Amino acid sequence: MPKSYRVAILGATGAVGTELIELLEHRNFPLSQLKLLASPRSAGQTIPFRGESLTVEAVADGCFKDVDLVLASAGGSTSKQWLPQAVEAGAVAIDNSSAYRMDPQVPLVVPEVNPEAAFDHQGIIANPNCTTILMAVAIYPLHQVQRIRRIVVSTYQSASGAGARAMEELKTQAQAILNGEDATPSVLPYPLAFNLFPHNSPISEGGYCQEEMKMVNETRKIFNEPELAITATCVRVPVLRAHSEAINLEFEQPFSRARACEILSTAPGVVLQENWQSNYFPMPMDADGRDEVLVGRIRQDISHPCGLELWLSGDQIRKGAALNAVQIAELLSRESGDASSPSLSSSSVQR
Amino acid sequence: MPKSYRVAILGATGAVGTELIELLEHRNFPLSQLKLLASPRSAGQTIPFRGESLTVEAVADGCFKDVDLVLASAGGSTSKQWLPQAVEAGAVAIDNSSAYRMDPQVPLVVPEVNPEAAFDHQGIIANPNCTTILMAVAIYPLHQVQRIRRIVVSTYQSASGAGARAMEELKTQAQAILNGEDATPSVLPYPLAFNLFPHNSPISEGGYCQEEMKMVNETRKIFNEPELAITATCVRVPVLRAHSEAINLEFEQPFSRARACEILSTAPGVVLQENWQSNYFPMPMDADGRDEVLVGRIRQDISHPCGLELWLSGDQIRKGAALNAVQIAELLSRESGDASSPSLSSSSVQR
């Protein structure tokens, strides 16, 4: 078995791909080889990694030979096209796209919430949507103590959620507006600089957009609570990186603020950030580049006897995408230990 | 009685004051004289109005002599200091500050909601908080048809809510960040450009900030529903002007989306703006400079059988402040008609 893994990143030149490379460079993941894959358009670029210069290769038939682990972040259709081939070639794929998330055969994993699910894979493990990951990390520790009955969440999602080009567009637009010029959008459907708009994912039946239904359906799957009542309003805001969320929770029983703070102050992946005197709470500029989800403004909901309000900011590209995927890989690598790598085999493993 | 009014604007050089002047210039309010008042610091500035150049005067003892109507927008302490004197001198004051809003002697008026309250004044009429006005206009038509039981609202508030200097600061900061420089805040407590943070009003007991408690208490007063369950999370976002709100409503009984759309499509002060195909809904850039509150994304709440979700954007300076005040003045002027101006006398008038 490989004590150290031959890793391929599919979508290596995107915002999440770039973050994956950065995380693999600095974290302690046992990596023996890194292969950078992207569309033919991006092939040939060189990217520094651990003192070497790696050349981005075009994804192509046979490219997953001699790869143990694929970290995919190139969109749903690319994942659908290439990951079955990667699994066929013997690799395990951790997929950042939405392609496989709701597939009952595919585990959907937030390591702080349902790490055990990661081992029950058949070659593909799905990484949840960014807003879902951030919320799950923040509220699951409370849900473990007292069951959540209903969630009403409003999001404040940065440009990074639409990729590196949307981040560039936000900056270009902001400069145009400051110059008194028009801000013409091309990546996003409407100008984002000094503006905001409901999330631009396609609208599904009932008027919820896909992003909102991801929060609903993925949270239910990760929590293993198929009936959990959740409603979401997802909004794109002119922030470069890091999402924020205003979350209203209704529990089965009253849940005190003090108890919630006690739980969240030691919860994995959470930093409780509250300074009531200086009105200092989580904000994107502080979450940017951090591994943890910043949680604060925990309030007893004055509109409901069993309600609790909380606020969070978390790095959408890092914990909301790349870091969560790498943490899943780390789970698998730790589990495989010195034995014959069961968690990186492509057959389902029961713990 | 004055068929046309001698009006004074207190706080004439601020963001709302500027908008008040603009509205009086273009609307059909019967005005015979306009006096511009501000702090001594701003006195001496000249401001064009209907072809004339008006000089801003320092607010001072005796300045409300020969004034019928004061539109005040210079902060709570200024209102507390000067409005009693204006009333003493025989004027009616419409106050944009929070100073008198919760005073049981003072009506708190949104003309689309509780116009009758405006006439029951003792010299001072309060203009509600901007976020409250926008929400009240959007949801009261629904509340009239079917009682609302609970409101969970998250706001997306622009820099304009903190005044003209905060708007300038946002632009300066954005330019600094685009130049790769630091964005040092001085008006707002934290950088707002490409960032956001929970509303910076002082935190009251229970962790709600003043802005949030305004939404709770003022909505209850305007709706005359002292027990209405409301919780709010107020957030400052890097938008220049126009606030947005994600509002989750629970009714006593199920409320269909179709019925809500029907009601809101003809509701006063509301524009229903929904294009599901192109994902086009209210946004600040469209609300900017508009009189109406833009409402859209009305959805049946999938988390609650009696729930409804809606989304709005409204011009915080216009309908959220200046326009609402002018509309109150217009109510009073229409009511006084040709009779002896009862609604502009300083004694309470029962209709």
XYZ file of C-alpha atoms in Angstrom:
702
model
C 0.000 0.000 0.000
C 1.167 3.521 -0.470
C 2.324 5.069 2.763
C 2.442 8.173 0.749
C 0.104 9.033 -2.048
C 0.359 9.898 -5.680
C -2.087 12.753 -5.945
C -3.684 14.411 -8.957
C -5.520 17.735 -8.825
C -8.157 18.051 -11.507
C -8.869 21.736 -12.099
C -5.457 22.803 -10.838
C -5.565 26.355 -12.201
C -8.887 27.457 -10.691
C -9.413 29.264 -7.400
C -9.970 26.040 -5.453
C -7.240 24.181 -7.362
C -4.749 26.884 -6.441
C -5.777 26.551 -2.805
C -5.456 22.760 -2.957
C -1.860 23.098 -4.146
C -1.132 25.593 -1.375
C -2.629 23.296 1.274
C -0.750 20.229 0.021
C 2.447 22.270 0.060
C 2.090 23.267 3.690
C 0.084 20.558 5.408
C 1.458 17.254 6.495
C -0.307 15.130 3.921
C 1.852 12.130 2.896
C 2.349 12.887 -0.748
C 4.882 11.227 -3.006
C 3.895 12.808 -6.307
C 1.642 15.625 -7.459
C 0.106 15.734 -10.892
C -1.646 18.906 -12.010
C -4.513 18.430 -14.445
C -6.668 21.020 -16.156
C -8.453 21.710 -19.391
C -6.308 21.783 -22.557
C -6.647 25.604 -22.441
C -4.647 25.752 -19.197
C -2.176 22.967 -20.004
C 1.468 23.975 -20.171
C 1.318 26.470 -17.315
C 3.938 25.867 -14.660
C 3.192 26.078 -10.974
C 5.784 25.984 -8.202
C 5.396 23.222 -5.611
C 7.860 22.300 -2.867
C 10.766 23.820 -4.710
C 9.922 22.241 -8.050
C 8.138 23.613 -11.055
C 5.193 21.450 -12.052
C 3.694 21.646 -15.513
C -0.073 21.532 -15.815
C -1.166 18.659 -18.028
C -4.355 18.422 -20.035
C -6.776 15.914 -18.621
C -6.844 13.009 -21.077
C -7.494 9.305 -21.339
C -5.007 7.364 -19.255
C -3.936 10.327 -17.136
C -5.085 8.684 -13.890
C -2.745 5.712 -14.277
C -0.463 5.537 -11.239
C -2.617 7.978 -9.284
C -3.922 7.003 -5.825
C -5.996 10.072 -5.052
C -7.742 12.637 -7.229
C -8.831 15.977 -5.791
C -11.315 17.307 -8.319
C -12.463 20.889 -8.607
C -13.278 21.526 -12.233
C -17.054 21.636 -12.242
C -19.783 19.026 -12.343
C -19.604 18.014 -15.995
C -15.823 17.532 -15.858
C -16.208 15.364 -12.764
C -18.925 13.303 -14.429
C -16.718 12.854 -17.450
C -13.436 11.943 -15.784
C -13.915 10.635 -12.264
C -15.381 7.266 -13.281
C -12.199 6.729 -15.301
C -10.058 7.701 -12.313
C -11.912 5.206 -10.122
C -11.620 2.565 -12.823
C -7.865 3.155 -12.813
C -7.815 2.435 -9.073
C -7.842 5.931 -7.590
C -10.101 7.415 -4.968
C -11.641 10.739 -6.005
C -12.685 13.526 -3.678
C -14.954 15.732 -5.725
C -15.667 19.397 -5.057
C -18.423 19.648 -7.635
C -22.099 19.040 -7.002
C -22.170 16.142 -9.486
C -22.206 13.268 -6.999
C -23.250 14.924 -3.747
C -26.794 13.636 -3.615
C -25.927 10.212 -5.059
C -26.928 7.712 -2.353
C -23.832 5.639 -3.207
C -21.514 8.567 -2.561
C -20.665 9.782 0.929
C -20.891 13.544 1.503
C -18.409 14.434 4.179
C -17.553 17.240 6.565
C -14.791 15.707 8.705
C -15.936 17.564 11.841
C -19.459 16.180 11.406
C -19.552 12.751 9.763
C -15.961 11.489 9.346
C -17.109 7.846 9.480
C -19.059 8.350 6.240
C -15.806 8.911 4.345
C -14.845 5.278 4.656
C -18.039 3.970 3.137
C -17.141 4.964 -0.395
C -17.068 3.200 -3.723
C -14.317 5.304 -5.201
C -15.891 8.754 -5.060
C -16.367 10.926 -1.995
C -18.200 14.224 -2.385
C -17.176 17.488 -0.792
C -20.235 19.582 0.132
C -21.146 23.021 -1.088
C -19.192 25.831 0.601
C -22.102 27.453 2.443
C -23.215 24.018 3.650
C -19.781 23.121 5.014
C -19.458 26.394 6.927
C -22.926 26.078 8.459
C -22.493 22.383 9.266
C -19.241 22.960 11.152
C -20.855 25.727 13.208
C -24.192 24.152 14.103
C -23.534 20.407 14.287
C -21.941 20.619 17.760
C -25.187 22.192 18.989
C -27.338 19.668 17.137
C -25.480 16.853 18.898
C -26.497 18.240 22.283
C -30.046 19.174 21.414
C -31.804 18.350 18.179
C -32.324 21.270 15.779
C -35.904 21.418 14.543
C -35.667 24.195 11.957
C -33.024 26.370 10.304
C -33.630 29.759 8.655
C -30.396 30.937 7.046
C -29.456 33.985 4.996
C -26.067 34.012 3.309
C -23.626 36.750 2.367
C -21.518 35.025 -0.317
C -18.337 36.424 -1.740
C -17.266 36.577 -5.373
C -14.833 33.709 -4.833
C -17.779 31.321 -4.845
C -18.054 32.006 -8.570
C -14.341 31.423 -9.112
C -11.185 33.398 -9.704
C -12.641 35.215 -12.721
C -15.534 36.552 -10.667
C -13.067 37.892 -8.096
C -11.209 39.690 -10.876
C -14.476 41.010 -12.268
C -15.455 42.438 -8.889
C -12.166 44.348 -8.694
C -12.389 45.574 -12.282
C -15.974 46.712 -11.748
C -15.163 48.495 -8.519
C -12.383 50.416 -10.266
C -14.707 51.305 -13.135
C -17.369 52.657 -10.771
C -14.772 54.636 -8.814
C -13.680 56.120 -12.141
C -17.278 57.035 -12.912
C -17.527 54.450 -15.663
C -20.033 51.672 -16.256
C -19.510 48.314 -14.615
C -20.306 45.739 -17.267
C -20.567 42.188 -15.991
C -19.442 39.179 -17.992
C -18.756 36.418 -15.462
C -21.656 37.186 -13.143
C -25.053 38.164 -14.541
C -25.276 41.564 -12.809
C -22.743 44.077 -11.536
C -21.509 43.038 -8.103
C -19.313 46.002 -7.136
C -21.177 48.197 -4.609
C -24.222 46.061 -5.372
C -25.541 42.625 -4.397
C -28.100 40.201 -5.765
C -29.813 36.906 -4.989
C -27.547 33.987 -5.818
C -27.373 33.457 -9.562
C -27.686 29.667 -9.645
C -30.629 28.307 -11.650
C -34.005 28.473 -9.975
C -35.593 25.150 -9.177
C -39.229 24.371 -8.645
C -40.740 26.384 -5.823
C -38.441 29.310 -6.470
C -35.444 28.158 -4.455
C -32.196 28.476 -6.388
C -29.826 25.529 -6.628
C -27.471 27.042 -4.077
C -30.287 27.205 -1.540
C -31.415 23.646 -2.254
C -27.817 22.500 -1.785
C -27.884 23.955 1.718
C -31.175 22.181 2.399
C -30.424 18.772 0.891
C -26.730 18.502 1.681
C -27.163 19.500 5.328
C -29.847 16.836 5.694
C -27.555 14.201 4.164
C -24.462 15.170 6.183
C -26.469 15.286 9.442
C -28.328 12.117 8.452
C -31.560 13.980 9.178
C -33.667 13.561 6.037
C -36.592 15.516 7.471
C -34.740 18.472 8.988
C -36.667 21.686 8.223
C -34.374 24.174 6.488
C -35.003 27.293 4.461
C -32.269 29.405 2.919
C -31.852 32.704 1.122
C -28.527 32.889 -0.705
C -27.155 36.265 -1.697
C -24.015 37.273 -3.566
C -22.260 40.268 -1.955
C -19.299 42.393 -3.112
C -16.753 40.661 -0.899
C -13.737 39.037 -2.539
C -13.353 35.939 -0.424
C -15.029 34.349 2.618
C -18.743 33.855 3.046
C -20.891 34.919 5.990
C -24.182 33.494 7.210
C -26.933 34.663 9.548
C -28.416 31.495 11.008
C -31.619 31.229 13.026
C -31.984 27.901 14.799
C -35.046 26.433 16.450
C -34.367 23.558 18.816
C -36.706 20.977 20.332
C -36.098 22.568 23.733
C -34.720 25.924 24.878
C -30.965 26.183 24.350
C -29.147 28.772 26.442
C -26.630 31.131 24.915
C -24.180 30.234 27.678
C -24.347 26.536 26.864
C -24.003 27.243 23.126
C -20.907 29.370 23.739
C -19.412 26.698 25.990
C -19.924 24.063 23.299
C -18.687 26.186 20.404
C -15.615 27.416 22.279
C -14.181 23.890 22.087
C -15.868 22.646 18.910
C -13.532 21.308 16.197
C -12.924 23.719 13.352
C -14.701 26.573 15.117
C -13.322 29.778 16.606
C -15.774 31.617 18.832
C -15.171 35.291 18.118
C -17.242 37.658 20.192
C -16.317 40.977 21.689
C -19.578 42.598 22.673
C -17.946 45.747 24.023
C -16.259 46.647 20.757
C -18.964 45.126 18.560
C -16.321 42.839 17.110
C -17.652 39.688 15.527
C -16.763 37.451 12.586
C -16.160 39.264 9.309
C -14.841 38.105 5.939
C -11.577 40.049 6.285
C -10.730 38.021 9.388
C -11.949 34.697 8.004
C -9.927 35.122 4.798
C -7.103 32.576 4.816
C -8.193 30.928 8.073
C -8.840 27.218 8.422
C -11.539 27.678 11.071
C -15.084 28.914 10.775
C -15.462 32.088 12.847
C -18.692 32.020 14.840
C -20.147 34.757 17.015
C -23.096 36.954 17.942
C -24.772 34.004 19.580
C -28.063 35.366 20.867
C -31.124 33.971 22.547
C -33.785 34.517 19.890
C -36.328 36.944 21.347
C -38.963 35.776 18.866
C -38.987 32.081 19.852
C -38.585 30.297 23.195
C -36.393 27.593 21.627
C -34.538 29.874 19.215
C -30.897 30.784 18.942
C -29.307 33.231 16.517
C -25.741 32.921 15.319
C -23.470 34.549 12.806
C -20.441 33.140 11.020
C -17.748 33.961 8.514
C -15.599 31.329 6.889
C -13.124 31.152 4.053
C -15.166 29.805 1.170
C -12.183 28.600 -0.840
C -10.359 27.109 2.132
C -12.700 25.363 4.605
C -15.602 25.861 2.224
C -13.849 23.834 -0.462
C -10.146 22.945 -0.668
C -9.356 22.378 3.009
C -12.410 20.195 3.564
C -11.321 18.020 0.629
C -7.764 17.734 1.960
C -9.102 16.914 5.421
C -11.114 14.073 3.901
C -7.937 12.820 2.236
C -6.126 13.064 5.570
C -8.882 11.033 7.224
C -8.402 8.288 4.652
C -4.615 8.349 4.935
C -4.709 8.176 8.735
C -7.158 5.308 8.646
C -5.104 3.316 6.154
C -2.173 3.557 8.566
C 0.395 0.830 7.953
C -2.177 -1.736 6.857
C -3.162 -2.461 3.288
C -4.761 0.860 2.554
C -8.417 -0.153 2.788
C -9.768 3.368 2.773
C -8.024 4.178 -0.439
C -9.271 1.125 -2.227
C -12.216 1.566 -4.499
C -14.469 -0.963 -2.818
C -16.702 -0.038 0.048
C -15.150 -0.445 3.468
C -17.239 -0.933 6.578
C -15.731 0.196 9.827
C -53.890 78.661 7.928
C -51.015 78.277 5.573
C -52.131 76.805 2.288
C -48.506 76.547 1.692
C -45.900 75.880 4.310
C -42.820 77.543 5.602
C -40.469 74.622 5.960
C -37.164 74.266 7.772
C -34.763 71.378 7.250
C -32.635 70.676 10.293
C -29.505 68.836 9.195
C -29.675 70.222 5.671
C -26.143 69.256 4.650
C -26.266 65.558 5.557
C -27.156 62.676 3.249
C -30.826 62.702 4.252
C -30.983 66.508 4.347
C -29.685 66.670 0.789
C -32.353 64.183 -0.254
C -35.060 66.183 1.548
C -34.105 69.281 -0.435
C -34.171 67.288 -3.656
C -37.602 65.863 -2.872
C -39.072 69.253 -1.938
C -37.672 70.659 -5.158
C -39.402 68.080 -7.333
C -42.499 66.930 -5.496
C -45.681 68.842 -5.317
C -45.468 69.831 -1.675
C -47.040 73.256 -1.069
C -44.030 75.143 0.137
C -43.774 78.913 0.440
C -40.370 79.166 2.045
C -37.440 76.856 2.742
C -34.974 77.443 5.542
C -31.848 75.321 5.694
C -30.449 74.697 9.160
C -27.352 72.831 10.191
C -24.586 72.873 12.777
C -22.452 76.033 12.933
C -19.722 74.034 11.159
C -21.852 73.770 8.020
C -23.411 77.235 8.182
C -22.663 79.557 5.280
C -22.750 76.869 2.601
C -25.068 77.689 -0.268
C -27.411 75.153 -1.795
C -29.441 75.668 -4.984
C -33.200 75.310 -4.657
C -35.781 76.091 -7.328
C -33.511 78.505 -9.109
C -32.382 80.296 -5.974
C -29.296 79.914 -3.859
C -30.123 79.237 -0.240
C -27.589 79.825 2.494
C -27.374 77.263 5.276
C -27.948 78.884 8.670
C -26.660 77.677 12.005
C -29.404 76.285 14.178
C -29.866 78.805 17.012
C -32.390 80.115 19.478
C -35.300 81.716 17.675
C -34.593 80.086 14.334
C -37.975 78.322 14.254
C -39.931 81.571 14.386
C -42.190 81.753 11.305
C -41.682 78.080 10.516
C -44.702 75.790 10.074
C -42.941 72.506 9.514
C -39.539 71.193 10.526
C -38.030 68.169 8.803
C -35.258 67.076 11.151
C -32.404 64.775 10.248
C -29.475 65.766 12.372
C -29.268 62.933 14.890
C -31.044 62.166 18.132
C -29.321 64.629 20.436
C -29.870 67.540 18.048
C -33.539 66.623 17.786
C -33.850 66.405 21.561
C -32.184 69.772 21.907
C -34.071 71.741 19.264
C -37.397 70.157 18.380
C -39.162 71.108 21.650
C -38.267 74.696 20.823
C -39.639 74.321 17.311
C -42.897 72.942 18.680
C -43.008 75.715 21.256
C -42.683 78.203 18.393
C -45.754 76.643 16.756
C -44.199 74.312 14.210
C -44.828 70.625 13.625
C -41.648 68.570 13.515
C -41.145 65.355 11.570
C -38.089 63.754 13.060
C -35.844 61.269 11.304
C -33.815 60.470 14.402
C -34.590 57.728 16.886
C -35.032 60.252 19.717
C -38.826 60.204 19.909
C -39.781 57.045 18.071
C -40.731 54.967 21.062
C -42.280 57.876 22.990
C -45.925 56.851 23.522
C -46.949 60.485 22.932
C -45.311 60.546 19.515
C -46.809 58.828 16.475
C -44.436 56.686 14.420
C -45.658 56.740 10.871
C -45.254 54.896 7.599
C -47.894 56.492 5.368
C -48.621 53.212 3.546
C -49.250 51.486 6.876
C -50.648 53.777 9.561
C -51.408 57.185 7.991
C -54.118 57.887 10.561
C -51.513 57.909 13.336
C -49.887 61.006 11.828
C -52.796 63.179 12.874
C -52.652 62.196 16.495
C -49.558 64.226 17.248
C -48.580 66.775 19.840
C -46.116 68.606 17.661
C -43.648 65.849 16.922
C -44.095 62.955 14.510
C -41.380 60.350 14.277
C -40.071 58.829 11.072
C -39.086 55.191 11.602
C -35.705 53.609 11.091
C -34.863 52.922 7.452
C -34.828 49.115 7.630
C -38.128 49.219 9.504
C -39.815 51.429 6.913
C -38.738 49.230 4.018
C -39.903 46.048 5.735
C -43.173 47.597 6.905
C -44.126 48.752 3.406
C -43.447 45.274 2.010
C -45.113 43.076 4.606
C -48.008 45.125 5.985
C -50.259 44.422 2.974
C -49.836 40.705 3.722
C -50.378 41.207 7.458
C -53.691 42.923 6.712
C -54.938 39.821 4.907
C -53.553 37.224 7.276
C -51.915 37.968 10.604
C -48.138 37.526 10.730
C -47.063 35.472 13.732
C -43.297 35.736 13.518
C -40.655 37.547 11.466
C -37.029 36.443 11.012
C -35.167 39.108 9.062
C -31.562 39.501 7.946
C -30.480 42.828 6.513
C -27.903 43.896 3.952
C -27.419 47.579 4.813
C -25.510 50.032 2.685
C -22.973 52.604 3.789
C -25.525 55.395 3.327
C -27.169 54.306 6.557
C -24.154 55.696 8.363
C -24.314 58.962 6.404
C -22.539 60.708 3.570
C -19.125 60.383 5.219
C -19.459 56.598 5.424
C -20.287 56.492 1.720
C -17.133 58.485 0.986
C -15.132 56.203 3.262
C -16.338 53.125 1.406
C -15.169 54.598 -1.897
C -11.818 55.718 -0.494
C -11.240 52.313 1.074
C -12.157 50.464 -2.087
C -9.639 52.537 -4.035
C -6.966 51.923 -1.413
C -7.505 48.166 -1.536
C -7.451 48.166 -5.342
C -4.138 50.023 -5.096
C -2.819 47.378 -2.718
C -2.861 49.766 0.222
C -4.409 49.476 3.668
C -8.037 50.483 4.153
C -8.105 52.387 7.414
C -11.566 53.113 8.743
C -12.433 56.310 10.581
C -16.198 56.750 10.206
C -17.132 53.079 10.544
C -15.363 50.860 13.075
C -14.031 48.313 10.568
C -13.126 48.394 6.893
C -16.268 48.015 4.787
C -14.804 47.813 1.276
C -14.846 44.176 0.090
C -15.810 43.267 3.649
C -18.953 43.330 5.790
C -19.737 43.239 9.498
C -22.643 43.046 11.935
C -24.277 46.448 12.309
C -22.136 48.727 14.431
C -24.834 50.231 16.633
C -24.386 49.718 20.382
C -25.304 46.296 21.702
C -28.230 46.199 24.076
C -29.039 43.592 26.657
C -29.456 40.150 25.158
C -26.927 40.872 22.446
C -29.250 42.540 19.955
C -27.801 45.769 18.603
C -29.862 48.962 18.623
C -30.552 48.708 14.907
C -32.066 45.267 15.409
C -34.172 46.391 18.368
C -35.427 49.306 16.272
C -36.745 46.810 13.727
C -38.417 44.840 16.514
C -39.912 47.674 18.543
C -40.757 50.101 15.762
C -42.483 47.480 13.624
C -44.597 46.504 16.618
C -45.557 50.145 17.208
C -46.326 50.939 13.551
C -48.386 47.759 13.146
C -49.983 48.307 16.559
C -49.018 44.743 17.402
C -47.133 44.982 20.691
C -46.580 41.228 20.944
C -45.516 40.488 17.366
C -42.574 38.046 17.433
C -39.636 39.499 15.524
C -35.952 38.690 15.409
C -33.430 40.549 13.281
C -29.800 40.304 12.257
C -28.531 43.589 10.870
C -25.410 43.611 8.731
C -23.486 46.403 7.054
C -22.436 45.534 3.491
C -20.185 47.361 0.995
C -23.023 48.861 -1.004
C -23.193 52.632 -1.353
C -26.916 53.223 -1.151
C -30.081 51.143 -0.792
C -30.647 48.415 1.758
C -31.794 44.856 1.123
C -33.569 42.450 3.443
C -34.229 38.707 3.490
C -37.499 38.286 5.359
C -38.966 35.027 6.601
C -42.619 35.328 7.623
C -44.723 32.903 9.590
C -48.464 33.461 9.346
C -51.298 32.106 11.458
C -52.467 30.096 8.455
C -50.826 29.034 5.190
C -50.387 31.935 2.779
C -49.957 31.050 -0.872
C -47.252 32.625 -2.992
C -49.865 33.383 -5.656
C -52.011 35.334 -3.190
C -48.980 37.199 -1.838
C -47.919 38.202 -5.354
C -51.435 39.338 -6.182
C -51.533 41.521 -3.078
C -48.061 42.962 -3.484
C -48.518 43.700 -7.176
C -50.999 46.430 -6.242
C -49.709 47.386 -2.788
C -48.919 51.082 -2.258
C -45.239 51.912 -2.419
C -44.291 48.428 -3.597
C -42.982 47.246 -6.950
C -43.067 43.487 -7.404
C -39.921 42.660 -9.318
C -39.537 39.023 -10.235
C -38.136 37.456 -13.348
C -37.534 33.835 -12.487
C -36.186 32.923 -15.909
C -33.364 35.447 -15.815
C -32.912 35.259 -12.044
C -33.660 38.971 -11.888
C -34.860 40.214 -8.536
C -34.529 43.370 -6.450
C -31.000 44.680 -6.051
C -29.595 47.898 -4.596
C -28.488 49.253 -7.994
C -32.108 49.186 -9.170
C -33.575 50.484 -5.905
C -31.155 53.423 -5.814
C -33.121 56.608 -6.430
C -36.488 54.864 -6.564
C -39.448 55.867 -4.409
C -40.831 52.330 -4.190
C -39.626 49.344 -2.273
C -38.683 46.580 -4.723
C -39.995 43.218 -3.539
C -39.415 39.819 -5.087
C -38.363 36.200 -4.719
C -41.582 35.432 -2.920
C -41.371 31.761 -2.071
C -43.446 29.273 -0.153
C -41.174 28.443 2.780
C -40.303 24.749 2.488
C -39.398 24.616 6.185
C -42.768 25.715 7.585
C -46.365 25.120 6.453
C -47.352 28.736 7.184
C -44.100 30.308 6.044
C -43.336 32.716 3.235
C -39.947 34.036 2.170
C -39.455 37.416 0.535
C -36.610 39.615 -0.523
C -36.527 43.401 -0.919
C -34.301 46.299 -1.845
C -35.196 49.885 -1.086
C -33.464 53.219 -1.213
C -32.444 53.799 2.381
C -32.045 57.563 2.028
C -35.203 58.044 -0.016
C -38.099 55.836 1.156
C -36.035 54.706 4.138
C -35.744 58.282 5.405
C -36.362 61.492 3.432
C -39.288 60.440 1.258
C -41.169 58.879 4.156
C -40.815 62.160 6.081
C -42.027 64.213 3.116
C -44.934 61.813 2.616
C -45.935 62.388 6.239
C -45.812 66.141 5.581
C -47.938 65.633 2.489
C -50.474 63.668 4.523
C -50.743 66.553 6.948
C -51.011 69.142 4.204
C -53.709 67.223 2.354
C -55.678 66.731 5.540
C -55.524 70.411 6.429
C -57.056 71.185 3.029
C -58.715 74.568 3.020
C -59.773 74.394 6.662
C -57.826 75.800 9.552
C -54.827 73.526 9.320
C -55.618 71.239 12.228
C -52.995 68.673 11.380
C -50.266 71.263 11.445
C -51.285 72.654 14.786
C -49.339 71.453 17.747
C -52.280 70.083 19.678
C -53.472 66.569 19.257
C -56.135 66.087 16.627
C -58.539 63.190 16.771
C -60.025 62.057 13.497
